[in-house]
Short mmCIF file of C-alpha atoms in Angstrom, two decimals:
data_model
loop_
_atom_site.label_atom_id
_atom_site.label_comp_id
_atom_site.label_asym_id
_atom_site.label_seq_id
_atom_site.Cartn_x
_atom_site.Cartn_y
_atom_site.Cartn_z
CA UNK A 1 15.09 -42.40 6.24
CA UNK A 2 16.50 -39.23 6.17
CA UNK A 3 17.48 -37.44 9.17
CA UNK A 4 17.23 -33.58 10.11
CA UNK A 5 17.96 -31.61 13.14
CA UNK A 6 15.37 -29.72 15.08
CA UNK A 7 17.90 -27.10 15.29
CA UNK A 8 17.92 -26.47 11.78
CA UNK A 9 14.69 -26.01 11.78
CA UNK A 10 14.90 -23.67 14.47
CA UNK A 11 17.41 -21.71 12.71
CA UNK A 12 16.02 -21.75 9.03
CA UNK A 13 12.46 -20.60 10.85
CA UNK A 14 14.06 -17.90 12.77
CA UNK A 15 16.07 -16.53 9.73
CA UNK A 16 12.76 -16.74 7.48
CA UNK A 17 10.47 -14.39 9.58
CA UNK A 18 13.60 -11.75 11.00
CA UNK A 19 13.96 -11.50 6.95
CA UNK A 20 10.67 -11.80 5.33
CA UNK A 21 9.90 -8.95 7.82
CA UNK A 22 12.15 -6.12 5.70
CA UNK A 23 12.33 -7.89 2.09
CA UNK A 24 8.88 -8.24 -0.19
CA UNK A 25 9.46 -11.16 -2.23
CA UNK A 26 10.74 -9.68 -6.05
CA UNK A 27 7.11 -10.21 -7.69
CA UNK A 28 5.27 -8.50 -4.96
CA UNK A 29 7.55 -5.48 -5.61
CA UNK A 30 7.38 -6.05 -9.24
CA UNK A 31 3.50 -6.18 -8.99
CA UNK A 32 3.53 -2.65 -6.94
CA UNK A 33 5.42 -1.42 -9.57
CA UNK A 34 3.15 -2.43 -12.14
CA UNK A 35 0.60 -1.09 -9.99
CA UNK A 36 2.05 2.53 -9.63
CA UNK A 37 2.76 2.91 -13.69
CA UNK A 38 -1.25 1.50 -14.45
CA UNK A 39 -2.75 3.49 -11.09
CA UNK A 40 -5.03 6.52 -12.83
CA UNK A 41 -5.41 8.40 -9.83
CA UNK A 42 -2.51 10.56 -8.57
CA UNK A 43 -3.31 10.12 -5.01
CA UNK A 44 -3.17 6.16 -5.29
CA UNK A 45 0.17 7.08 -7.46
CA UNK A 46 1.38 9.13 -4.50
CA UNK A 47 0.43 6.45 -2.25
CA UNK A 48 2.21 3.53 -4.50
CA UNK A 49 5.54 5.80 -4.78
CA UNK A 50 5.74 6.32 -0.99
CA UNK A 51 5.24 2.31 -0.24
CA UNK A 52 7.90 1.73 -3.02
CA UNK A 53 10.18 4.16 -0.82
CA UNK A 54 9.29 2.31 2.40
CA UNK A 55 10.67 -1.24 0.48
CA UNK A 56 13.85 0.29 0.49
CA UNK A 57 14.03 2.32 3.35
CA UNK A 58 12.83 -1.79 5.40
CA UNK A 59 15.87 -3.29 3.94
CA UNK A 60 18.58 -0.73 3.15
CA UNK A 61 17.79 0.28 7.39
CA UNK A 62 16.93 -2.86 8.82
CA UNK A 63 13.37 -1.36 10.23
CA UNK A 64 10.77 -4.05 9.44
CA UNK A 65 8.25 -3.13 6.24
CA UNK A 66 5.46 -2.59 8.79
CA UNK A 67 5.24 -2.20 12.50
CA UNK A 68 2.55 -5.34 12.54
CA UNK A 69 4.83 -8.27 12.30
CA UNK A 70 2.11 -10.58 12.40
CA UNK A 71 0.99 -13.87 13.70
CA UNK A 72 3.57 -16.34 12.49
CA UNK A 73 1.83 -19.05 10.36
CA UNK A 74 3.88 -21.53 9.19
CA UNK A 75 3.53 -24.22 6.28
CA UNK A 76 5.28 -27.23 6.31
CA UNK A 77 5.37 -29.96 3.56
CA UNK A 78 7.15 -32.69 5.52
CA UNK A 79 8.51 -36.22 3.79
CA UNK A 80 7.33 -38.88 5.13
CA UNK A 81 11.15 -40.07 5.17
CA UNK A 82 12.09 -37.43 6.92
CA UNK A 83 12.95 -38.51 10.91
CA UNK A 84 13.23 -34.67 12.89
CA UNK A 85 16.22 -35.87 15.68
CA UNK A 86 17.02 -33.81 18.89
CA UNK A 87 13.54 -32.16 19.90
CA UNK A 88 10.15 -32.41 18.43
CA UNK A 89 9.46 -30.67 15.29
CA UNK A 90 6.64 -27.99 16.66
CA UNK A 91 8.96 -27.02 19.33
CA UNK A 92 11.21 -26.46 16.77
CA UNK A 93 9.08 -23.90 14.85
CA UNK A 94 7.58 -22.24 17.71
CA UNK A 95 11.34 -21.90 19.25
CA UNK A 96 12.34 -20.67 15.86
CA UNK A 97 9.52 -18.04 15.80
CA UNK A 98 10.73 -17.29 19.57
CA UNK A 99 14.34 -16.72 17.91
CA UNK A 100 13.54 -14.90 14.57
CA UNK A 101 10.97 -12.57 16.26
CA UNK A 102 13.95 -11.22 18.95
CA UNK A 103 16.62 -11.14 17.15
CA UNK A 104 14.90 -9.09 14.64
CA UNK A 105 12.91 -6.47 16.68
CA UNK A 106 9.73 -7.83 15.44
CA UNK A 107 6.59 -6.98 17.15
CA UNK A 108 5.16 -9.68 19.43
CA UNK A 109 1.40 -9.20 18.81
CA UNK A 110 -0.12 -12.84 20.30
CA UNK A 111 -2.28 -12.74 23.14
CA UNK A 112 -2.51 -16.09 25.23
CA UNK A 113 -6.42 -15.95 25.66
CA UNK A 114 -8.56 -14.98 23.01
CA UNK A 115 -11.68 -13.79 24.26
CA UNK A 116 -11.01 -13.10 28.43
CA UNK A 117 -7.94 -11.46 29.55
CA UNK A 118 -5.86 -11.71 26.14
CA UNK A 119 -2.25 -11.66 28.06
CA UNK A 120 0.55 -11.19 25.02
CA UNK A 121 2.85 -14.33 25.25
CA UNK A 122 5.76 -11.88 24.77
CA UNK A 123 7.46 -13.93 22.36
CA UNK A 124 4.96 -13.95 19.35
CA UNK A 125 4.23 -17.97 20.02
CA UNK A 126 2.48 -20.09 19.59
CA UNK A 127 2.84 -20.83 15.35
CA UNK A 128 -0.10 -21.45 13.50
CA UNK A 129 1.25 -24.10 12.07
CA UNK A 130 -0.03 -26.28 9.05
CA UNK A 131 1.69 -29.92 8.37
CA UNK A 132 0.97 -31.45 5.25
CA UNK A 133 2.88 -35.03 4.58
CA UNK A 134 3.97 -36.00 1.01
CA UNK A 135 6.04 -38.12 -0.18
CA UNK A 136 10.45 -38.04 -0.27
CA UNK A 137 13.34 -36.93 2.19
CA UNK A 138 12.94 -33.60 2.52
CA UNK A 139 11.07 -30.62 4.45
CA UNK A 140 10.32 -27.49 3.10
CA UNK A 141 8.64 -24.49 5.33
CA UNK A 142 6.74 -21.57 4.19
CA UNK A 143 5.63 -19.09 6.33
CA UNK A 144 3.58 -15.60 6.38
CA UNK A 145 3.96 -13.00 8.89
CA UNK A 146 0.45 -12.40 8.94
CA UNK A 147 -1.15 -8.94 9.72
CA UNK A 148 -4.40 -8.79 11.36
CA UNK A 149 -5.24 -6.01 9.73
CA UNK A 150 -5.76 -7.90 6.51
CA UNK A 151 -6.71 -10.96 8.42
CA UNK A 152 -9.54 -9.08 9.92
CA UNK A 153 -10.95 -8.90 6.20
CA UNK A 154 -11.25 -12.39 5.81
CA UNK A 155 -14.52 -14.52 5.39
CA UNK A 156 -15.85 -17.63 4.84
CA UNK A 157 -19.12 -18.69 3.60
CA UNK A 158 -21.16 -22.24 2.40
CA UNK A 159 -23.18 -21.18 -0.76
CA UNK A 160 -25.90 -23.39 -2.89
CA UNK A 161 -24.57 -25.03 -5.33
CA UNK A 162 -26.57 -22.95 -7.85
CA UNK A 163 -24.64 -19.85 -6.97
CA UNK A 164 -22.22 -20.95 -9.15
CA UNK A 165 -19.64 -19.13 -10.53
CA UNK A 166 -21.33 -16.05 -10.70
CA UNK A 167 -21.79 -16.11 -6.82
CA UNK A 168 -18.60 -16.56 -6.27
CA UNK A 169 -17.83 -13.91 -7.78
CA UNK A 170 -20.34 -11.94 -6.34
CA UNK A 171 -19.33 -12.97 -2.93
CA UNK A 172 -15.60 -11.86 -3.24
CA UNK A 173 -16.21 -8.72 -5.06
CA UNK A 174 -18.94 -7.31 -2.03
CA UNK A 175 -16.47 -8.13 1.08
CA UNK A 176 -13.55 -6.39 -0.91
CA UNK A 177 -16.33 -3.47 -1.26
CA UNK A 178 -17.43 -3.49 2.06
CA UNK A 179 -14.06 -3.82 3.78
CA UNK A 180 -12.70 -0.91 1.83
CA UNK A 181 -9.93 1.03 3.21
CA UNK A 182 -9.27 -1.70 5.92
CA UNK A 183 -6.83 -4.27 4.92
CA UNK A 184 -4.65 -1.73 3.12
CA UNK A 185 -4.75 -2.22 -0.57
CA UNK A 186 -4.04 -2.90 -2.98
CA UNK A 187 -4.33 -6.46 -1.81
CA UNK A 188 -3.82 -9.86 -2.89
CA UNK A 189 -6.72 -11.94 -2.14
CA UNK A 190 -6.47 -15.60 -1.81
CA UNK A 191 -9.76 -17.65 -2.90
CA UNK A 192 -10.43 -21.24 -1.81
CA UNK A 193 -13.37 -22.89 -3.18
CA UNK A 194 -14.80 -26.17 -2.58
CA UNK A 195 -13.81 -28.74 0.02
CA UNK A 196 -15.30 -29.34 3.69
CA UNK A 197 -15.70 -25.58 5.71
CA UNK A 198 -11.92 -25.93 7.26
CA UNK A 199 -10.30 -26.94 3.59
CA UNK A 200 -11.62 -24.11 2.00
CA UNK A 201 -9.92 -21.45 4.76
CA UNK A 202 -6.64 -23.23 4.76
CA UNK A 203 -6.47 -23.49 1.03
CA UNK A 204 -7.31 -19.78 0.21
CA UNK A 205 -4.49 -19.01 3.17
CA UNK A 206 -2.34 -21.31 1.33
CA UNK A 207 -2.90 -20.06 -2.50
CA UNK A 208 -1.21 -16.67 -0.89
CA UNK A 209 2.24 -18.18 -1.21
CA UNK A 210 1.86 -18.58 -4.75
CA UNK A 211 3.67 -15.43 -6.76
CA UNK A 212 1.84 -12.49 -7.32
CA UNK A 213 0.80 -12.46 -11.42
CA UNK A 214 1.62 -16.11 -11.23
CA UNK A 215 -2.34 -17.37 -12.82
CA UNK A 216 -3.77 -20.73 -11.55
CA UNK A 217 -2.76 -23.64 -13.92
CA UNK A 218 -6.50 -24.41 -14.54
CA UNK A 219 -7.33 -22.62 -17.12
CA UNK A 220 -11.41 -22.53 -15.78
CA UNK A 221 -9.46 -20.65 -12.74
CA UNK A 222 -7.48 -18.61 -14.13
CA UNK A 223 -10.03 -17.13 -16.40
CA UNK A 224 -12.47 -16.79 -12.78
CA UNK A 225 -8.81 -14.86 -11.32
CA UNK A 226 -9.24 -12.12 -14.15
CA UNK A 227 -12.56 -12.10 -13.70
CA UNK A 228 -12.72 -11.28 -9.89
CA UNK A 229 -9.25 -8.98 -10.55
CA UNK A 230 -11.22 -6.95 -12.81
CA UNK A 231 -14.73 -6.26 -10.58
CA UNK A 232 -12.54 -5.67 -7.85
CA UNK A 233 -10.52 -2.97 -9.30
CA UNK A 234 -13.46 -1.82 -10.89
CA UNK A 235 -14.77 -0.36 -7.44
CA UNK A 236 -12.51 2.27 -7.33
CA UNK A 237 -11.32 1.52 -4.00
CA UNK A 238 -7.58 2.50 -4.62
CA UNK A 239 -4.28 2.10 -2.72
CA UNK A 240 -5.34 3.19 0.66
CA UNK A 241 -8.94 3.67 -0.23
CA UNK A 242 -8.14 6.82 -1.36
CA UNK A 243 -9.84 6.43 -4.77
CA UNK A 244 -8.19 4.31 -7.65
CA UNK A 245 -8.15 1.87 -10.30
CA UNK A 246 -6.04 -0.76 -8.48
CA UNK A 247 -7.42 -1.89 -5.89
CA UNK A 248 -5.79 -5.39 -6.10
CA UNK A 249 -2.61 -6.48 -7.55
CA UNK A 250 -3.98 -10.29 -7.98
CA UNK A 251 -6.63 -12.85 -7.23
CA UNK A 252 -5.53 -16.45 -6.31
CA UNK A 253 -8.13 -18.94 -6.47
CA UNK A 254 -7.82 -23.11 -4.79
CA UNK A 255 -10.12 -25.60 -5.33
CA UNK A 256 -10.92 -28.60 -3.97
CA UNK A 257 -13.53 -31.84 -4.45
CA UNK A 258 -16.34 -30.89 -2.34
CA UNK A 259 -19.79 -32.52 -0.97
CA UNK A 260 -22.66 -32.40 -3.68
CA UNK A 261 -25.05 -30.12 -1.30
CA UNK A 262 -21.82 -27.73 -0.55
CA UNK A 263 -19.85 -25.13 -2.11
CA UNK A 264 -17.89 -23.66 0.93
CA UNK A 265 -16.00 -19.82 -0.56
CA UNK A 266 -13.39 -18.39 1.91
CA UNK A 267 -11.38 -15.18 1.11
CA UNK A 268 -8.23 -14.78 2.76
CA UNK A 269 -7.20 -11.17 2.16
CA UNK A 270 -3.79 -10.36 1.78
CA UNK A 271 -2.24 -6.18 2.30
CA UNK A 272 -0.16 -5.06 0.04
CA UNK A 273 3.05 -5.75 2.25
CA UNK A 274 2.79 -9.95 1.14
CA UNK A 275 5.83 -10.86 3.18
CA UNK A 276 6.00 -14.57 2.57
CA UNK A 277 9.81 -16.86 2.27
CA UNK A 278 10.33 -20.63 1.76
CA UNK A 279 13.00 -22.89 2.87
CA UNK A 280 13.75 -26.61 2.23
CA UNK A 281 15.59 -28.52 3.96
CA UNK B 1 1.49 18.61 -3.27
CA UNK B 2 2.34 18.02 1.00
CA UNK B 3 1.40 21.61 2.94
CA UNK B 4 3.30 21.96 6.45
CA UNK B 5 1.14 22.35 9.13
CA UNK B 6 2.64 22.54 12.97
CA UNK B 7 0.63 21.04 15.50
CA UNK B 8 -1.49 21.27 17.43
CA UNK B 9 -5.06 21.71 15.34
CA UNK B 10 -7.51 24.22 16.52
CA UNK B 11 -10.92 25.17 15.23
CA UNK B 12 -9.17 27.87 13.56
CA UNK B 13 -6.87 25.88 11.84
CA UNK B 14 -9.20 22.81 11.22
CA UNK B 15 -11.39 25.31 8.69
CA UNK B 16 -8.85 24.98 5.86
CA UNK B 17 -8.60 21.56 5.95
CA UNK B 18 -10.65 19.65 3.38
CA UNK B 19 -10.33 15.98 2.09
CA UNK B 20 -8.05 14.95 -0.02
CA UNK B 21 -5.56 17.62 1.23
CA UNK B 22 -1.76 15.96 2.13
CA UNK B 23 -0.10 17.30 5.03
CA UNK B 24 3.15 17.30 6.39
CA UNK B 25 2.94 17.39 10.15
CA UNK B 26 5.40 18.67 13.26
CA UNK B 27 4.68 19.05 16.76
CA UNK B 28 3.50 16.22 19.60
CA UNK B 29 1.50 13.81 19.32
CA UNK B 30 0.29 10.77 21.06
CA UNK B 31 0.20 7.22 20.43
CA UNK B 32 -2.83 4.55 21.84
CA UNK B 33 -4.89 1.97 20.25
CA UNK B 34 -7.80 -0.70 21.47
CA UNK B 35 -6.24 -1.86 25.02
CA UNK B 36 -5.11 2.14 25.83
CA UNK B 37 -8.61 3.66 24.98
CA UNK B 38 -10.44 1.27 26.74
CA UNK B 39 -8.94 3.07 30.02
CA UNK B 40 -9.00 5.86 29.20
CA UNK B 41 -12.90 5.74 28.74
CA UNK B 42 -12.73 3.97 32.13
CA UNK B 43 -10.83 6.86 33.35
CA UNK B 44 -13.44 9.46 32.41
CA UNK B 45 -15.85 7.28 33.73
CA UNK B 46 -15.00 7.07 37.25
CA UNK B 47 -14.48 11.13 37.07
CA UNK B 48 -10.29 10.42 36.58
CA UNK B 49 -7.81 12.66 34.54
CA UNK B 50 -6.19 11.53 31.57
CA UNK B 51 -2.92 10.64 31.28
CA UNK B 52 -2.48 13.55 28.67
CA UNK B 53 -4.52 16.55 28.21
CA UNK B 54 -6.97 15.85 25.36
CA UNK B 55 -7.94 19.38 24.84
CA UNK B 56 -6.72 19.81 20.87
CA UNK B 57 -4.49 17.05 21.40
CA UNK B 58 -4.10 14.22 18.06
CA UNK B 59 -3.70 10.84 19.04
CA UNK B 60 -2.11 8.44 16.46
CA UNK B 61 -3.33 4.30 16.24
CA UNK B 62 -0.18 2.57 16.69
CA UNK B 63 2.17 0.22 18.32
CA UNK B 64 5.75 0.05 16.69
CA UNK B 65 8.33 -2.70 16.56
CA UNK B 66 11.30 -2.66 19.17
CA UNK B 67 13.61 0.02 19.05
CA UNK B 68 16.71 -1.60 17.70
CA UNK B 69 19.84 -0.40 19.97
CA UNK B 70 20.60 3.06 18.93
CA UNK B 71 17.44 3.82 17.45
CA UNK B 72 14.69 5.43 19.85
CA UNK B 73 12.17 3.70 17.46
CA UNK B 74 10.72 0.38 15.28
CA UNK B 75 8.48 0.29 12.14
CA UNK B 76 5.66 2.91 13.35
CA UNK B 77 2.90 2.76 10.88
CA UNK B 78 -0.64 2.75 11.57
CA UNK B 79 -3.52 0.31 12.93
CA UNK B 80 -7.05 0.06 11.48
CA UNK B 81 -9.12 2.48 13.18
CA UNK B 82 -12.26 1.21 13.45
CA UNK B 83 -11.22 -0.82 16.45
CA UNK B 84 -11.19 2.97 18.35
CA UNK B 85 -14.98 3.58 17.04
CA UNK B 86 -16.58 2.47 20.10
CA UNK B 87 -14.11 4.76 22.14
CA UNK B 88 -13.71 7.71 19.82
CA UNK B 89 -16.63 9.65 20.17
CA UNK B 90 -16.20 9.99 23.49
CA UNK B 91 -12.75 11.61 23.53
CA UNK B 92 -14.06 13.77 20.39
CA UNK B 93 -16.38 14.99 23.08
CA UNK B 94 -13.63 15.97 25.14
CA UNK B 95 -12.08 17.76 23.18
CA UNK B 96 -9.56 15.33 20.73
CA UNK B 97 -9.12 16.94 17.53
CA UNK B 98 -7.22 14.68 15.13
CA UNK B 99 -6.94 10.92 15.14
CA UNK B 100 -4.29 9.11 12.77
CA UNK B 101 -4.84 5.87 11.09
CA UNK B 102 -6.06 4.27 8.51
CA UNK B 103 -9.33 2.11 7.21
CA UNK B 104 -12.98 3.79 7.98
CA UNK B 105 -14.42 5.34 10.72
CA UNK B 106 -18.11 4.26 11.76
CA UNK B 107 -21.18 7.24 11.43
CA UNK B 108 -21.03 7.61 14.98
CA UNK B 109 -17.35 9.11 14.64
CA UNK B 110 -17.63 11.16 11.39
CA UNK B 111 -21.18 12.79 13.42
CA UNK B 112 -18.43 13.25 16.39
CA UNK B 113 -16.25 15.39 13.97
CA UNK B 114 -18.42 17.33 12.24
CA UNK B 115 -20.62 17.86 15.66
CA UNK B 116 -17.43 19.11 17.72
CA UNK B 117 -15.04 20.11 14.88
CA UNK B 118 -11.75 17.33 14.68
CA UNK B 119 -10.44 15.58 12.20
CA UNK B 120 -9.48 11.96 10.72
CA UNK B 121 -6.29 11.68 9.17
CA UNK B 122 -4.75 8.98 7.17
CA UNK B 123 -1.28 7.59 7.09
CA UNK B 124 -0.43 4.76 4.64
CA UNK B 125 -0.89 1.54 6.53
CA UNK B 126 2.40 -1.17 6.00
CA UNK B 127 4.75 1.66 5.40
CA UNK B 128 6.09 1.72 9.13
CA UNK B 129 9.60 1.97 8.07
CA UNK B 130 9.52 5.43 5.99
CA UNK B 131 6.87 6.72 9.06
CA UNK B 132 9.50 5.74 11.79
CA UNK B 133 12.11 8.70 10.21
CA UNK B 134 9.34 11.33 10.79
CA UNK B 135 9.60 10.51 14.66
CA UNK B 136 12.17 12.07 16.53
CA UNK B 137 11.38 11.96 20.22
CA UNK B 138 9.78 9.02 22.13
CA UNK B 139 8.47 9.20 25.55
CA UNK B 140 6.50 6.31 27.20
CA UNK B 141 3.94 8.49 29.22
CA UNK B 142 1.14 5.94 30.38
CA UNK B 143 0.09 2.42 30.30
CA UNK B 144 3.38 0.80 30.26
CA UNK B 145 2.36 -2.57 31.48
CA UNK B 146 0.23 -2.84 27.71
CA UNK B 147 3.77 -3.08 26.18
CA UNK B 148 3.99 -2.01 22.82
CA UNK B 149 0.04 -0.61 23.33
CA UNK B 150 1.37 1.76 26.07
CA UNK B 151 0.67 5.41 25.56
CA UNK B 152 3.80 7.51 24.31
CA UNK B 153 4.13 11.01 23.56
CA UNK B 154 5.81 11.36 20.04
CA UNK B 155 7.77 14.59 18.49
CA UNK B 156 7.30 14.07 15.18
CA UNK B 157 8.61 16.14 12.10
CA UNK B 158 7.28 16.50 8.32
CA UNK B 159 5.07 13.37 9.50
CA UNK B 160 3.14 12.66 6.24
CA UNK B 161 -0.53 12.31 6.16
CA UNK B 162 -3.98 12.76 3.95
CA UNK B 163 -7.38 14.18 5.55
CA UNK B 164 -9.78 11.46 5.30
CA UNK B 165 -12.49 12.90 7.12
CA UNK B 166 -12.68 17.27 7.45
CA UNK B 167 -15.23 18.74 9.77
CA UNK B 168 -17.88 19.88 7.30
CA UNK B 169 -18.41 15.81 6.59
CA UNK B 170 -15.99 15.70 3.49
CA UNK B 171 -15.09 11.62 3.38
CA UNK B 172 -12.23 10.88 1.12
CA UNK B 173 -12.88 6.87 0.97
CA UNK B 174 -16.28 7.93 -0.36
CA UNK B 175 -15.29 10.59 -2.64
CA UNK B 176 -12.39 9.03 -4.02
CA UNK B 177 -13.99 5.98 -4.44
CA UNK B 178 -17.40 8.16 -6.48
CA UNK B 179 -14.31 9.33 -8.99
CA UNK B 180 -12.81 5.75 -9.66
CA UNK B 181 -15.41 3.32 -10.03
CA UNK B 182 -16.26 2.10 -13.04
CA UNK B 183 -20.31 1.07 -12.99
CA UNK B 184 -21.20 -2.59 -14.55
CA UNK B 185 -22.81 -1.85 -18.06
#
């Protein structure tokens, strides 16, 4: 049994979103990079330089990336040695998203009520938080400030199993073409196939916190990644929409065992500012 | 190339502006998204004033971060516009000539803008920090209660943006997007 403190959970939460909200992780930035020296349009160029200048402006000032902090969704991989002492462990994370999202003049952007009188809770609470229990001592938390303009973009659908790959395919590259200009590409889009409805929307959320460039071990997936990246930046959408040939700096793709009538696709779109950290504790 | 342009837009004005074209903006403008249009179409509803005189007026989508102490201003970069479709035409009507965001407009605004000359400017969404430095004055005018959704009057300076939409029905996401794609052979 190994102990840890709901404090430090509290604390390492806190310091993950107040920081993941003016630092991209060092392969998203190298990815824009990429992105500005292979862009052929010099609008989308224009538009890539500009976002490059906003990374350091975040940081070097301490003014978050973007003014849309996001929802706070939070990933945990908890030990099943692992006893949390001194408070429960969701209060923990929620209290650390409480924390994180003061101290670092993040925007609160949570209403309490979806659909009737959608009352912001003020404090950007509650988490969305995902628990997943493996084995060993220790905990490790990932979390996404998630945009909802991205978020908006996302989808899920069941197709036949005789869609195959090519409708998966099919199916990713129309949303990114009908959502355009919306989730502000060039985006990373996170792909979970297979699994029950629910598995297939967590794991295409999840496959986000994998590094940008980084291809799926699989080599079956990774080959369906390049094939996606390419019809995707094939529509021309751009950085912005403004009319480009990157459109998206990467495609994850998940899979998972699924039922033999199903194959469940969900596309979790990702904007260009992938602000994402990890801790373990 | 960014031309300077001082606000506000007229008719006059809004003539030389075509898609595509990158602007550098100074003079007032005035911040609102969903919650704040919503009553303001209420407003005009029940016969009321605005909070703000909409008459060549540009309204921008967004709701920054905290001012951190000393600053008068967060990250203030834009929201996706389409949430304002259902509220836009309506203020078009009334005289609103630019709106600044980002992501598509529906054919109900773009008819709007050509019908009663304004215009649809983007600003790059995610890049709230290098926006925030265009902004130089910050007044909370109307609203306050929606917190960061409350209406403020902005002085902003060399504010950089791109015409998306123009008022003969020039569409940048469309045109830009004609140039770039590559057809499957």
């Amino acid at each position: 049994m190994r102990e840890i403190q709901a404090g430090d959970v509290t604390n390492t939460v806190a310091r993950l979103f107040e920081h993941s909200c003016h630092y991209l992780p060092p392969d998203v930035i190298i990815a824009l990079k990429q992105a500005r020296e292979k862009e052929k349009s010099p609008v989308c160029r224009d538009v890539l330089g500009r976002i490059l200048e906003n990374v350091e402006i975040a940081g070097k000032e301490q003014i978050p990336l973007c003014q849309d902090t996001g929802a706070a969704v939070v990933m945990l991989e908890l030990g099943q040695e692992v006893h949390i002492t001194n408070g429960d462990l969701y209060t923990a994370v929620n209290e650390g998203v409480r924390l994180g999202y003061d101290n670092g003049y993040l925007r609160k952007s949570i209403v309490n009520q979806p659909c009737f009188a959608r009352v912001n809770t003020t404090d950007n609470t509650p988490a969305m938080i995902h628990t997943d229990i493996v084995p060993g001592g220790r905990l490790k938390i990932s979390i996404l400030p998630k945009g909802g303009g991205s978020e908006n973009c996302s989808r899920l659908t069941v197709l036949t199993p005789a869609k195959g790959r090519q409708g998966v395919i099919d199916f990713v590259v129309d949303l990114v073409d009908e959502v355009g200009s919306n989730p502000c590409p060039p985006v990373i889009i996170g792909v979970g196939i297979g699994g029950t409805t629910d598995k297939a929307m967590f794991i295409a959320k999840k496959v986000l916190l994998r590094k940008v460039g980084e291809p799926s071990p699989d080599p079956e997936v990774a080959d369906l990644e390049r094939e996606i990246l390419e019809r995707v930046n094939n529509l021309g959408i751009g950085a912005m929409g403004y009319g480009g040939t990157v459109t998206a700096l990467a495609v994850h793709v998940e899979t998972f065992p699924c039922h033999i009538a199903s194959m469940p696709v969900a596309v979790n779109m990702q904007c260009w500012c992938a602000r994402r950290e990890e801790a373990i504790l | 190339m960014y031309k300077k342009f001082t606000l506000p837009l007229t008719d006059e004005v809004l003539k030389d502006l075509k898609a595509g074209d990158n602007l550098l903006l100074t003079g007032v403008i005035y911040t609102a998204r969903d919650a704040a249009h919503k009553r303001m179409v209420e407003a005009l509803d029940h016969g009321k004033s605005l909070p703000f005189d909409i008459k060549g007026a540009t309204i921008y989508y967004m709701s920054p971060t905290p001012a951190r102490p000393g600053r008068i201003i967060g990250s203030a970069g834009p929201t996706t516009s389409g949430r304002m479709d259902a509220y836009a035409p309506r203020l078009i009507a009334e005289g609103l000539k630019g709106m600044i965001g980002k992501g598509s407009r529906s054919k109900a605004v773009k008819d709007a803008m050509v019908k009663h000359k304004a215009v649809y400017l983007g600003a790059i969404g995610g890049a709230g920090a290098i926006m925030s430095k265009s902004i130089k004055g910050v007044e909370i005018i109307a609203y306050e209660e929606l917190g960061a959704g409350a209406i403020s009057r902005l002085e902003v300076e060399n504010f950089p943006v791109t015409v998306v939409n123009d008022i003969y029905g020039g569409d940048l996401y469309e045109e830009g997007k004609a140039k770039y794609q590559v057809k499957a052979s």
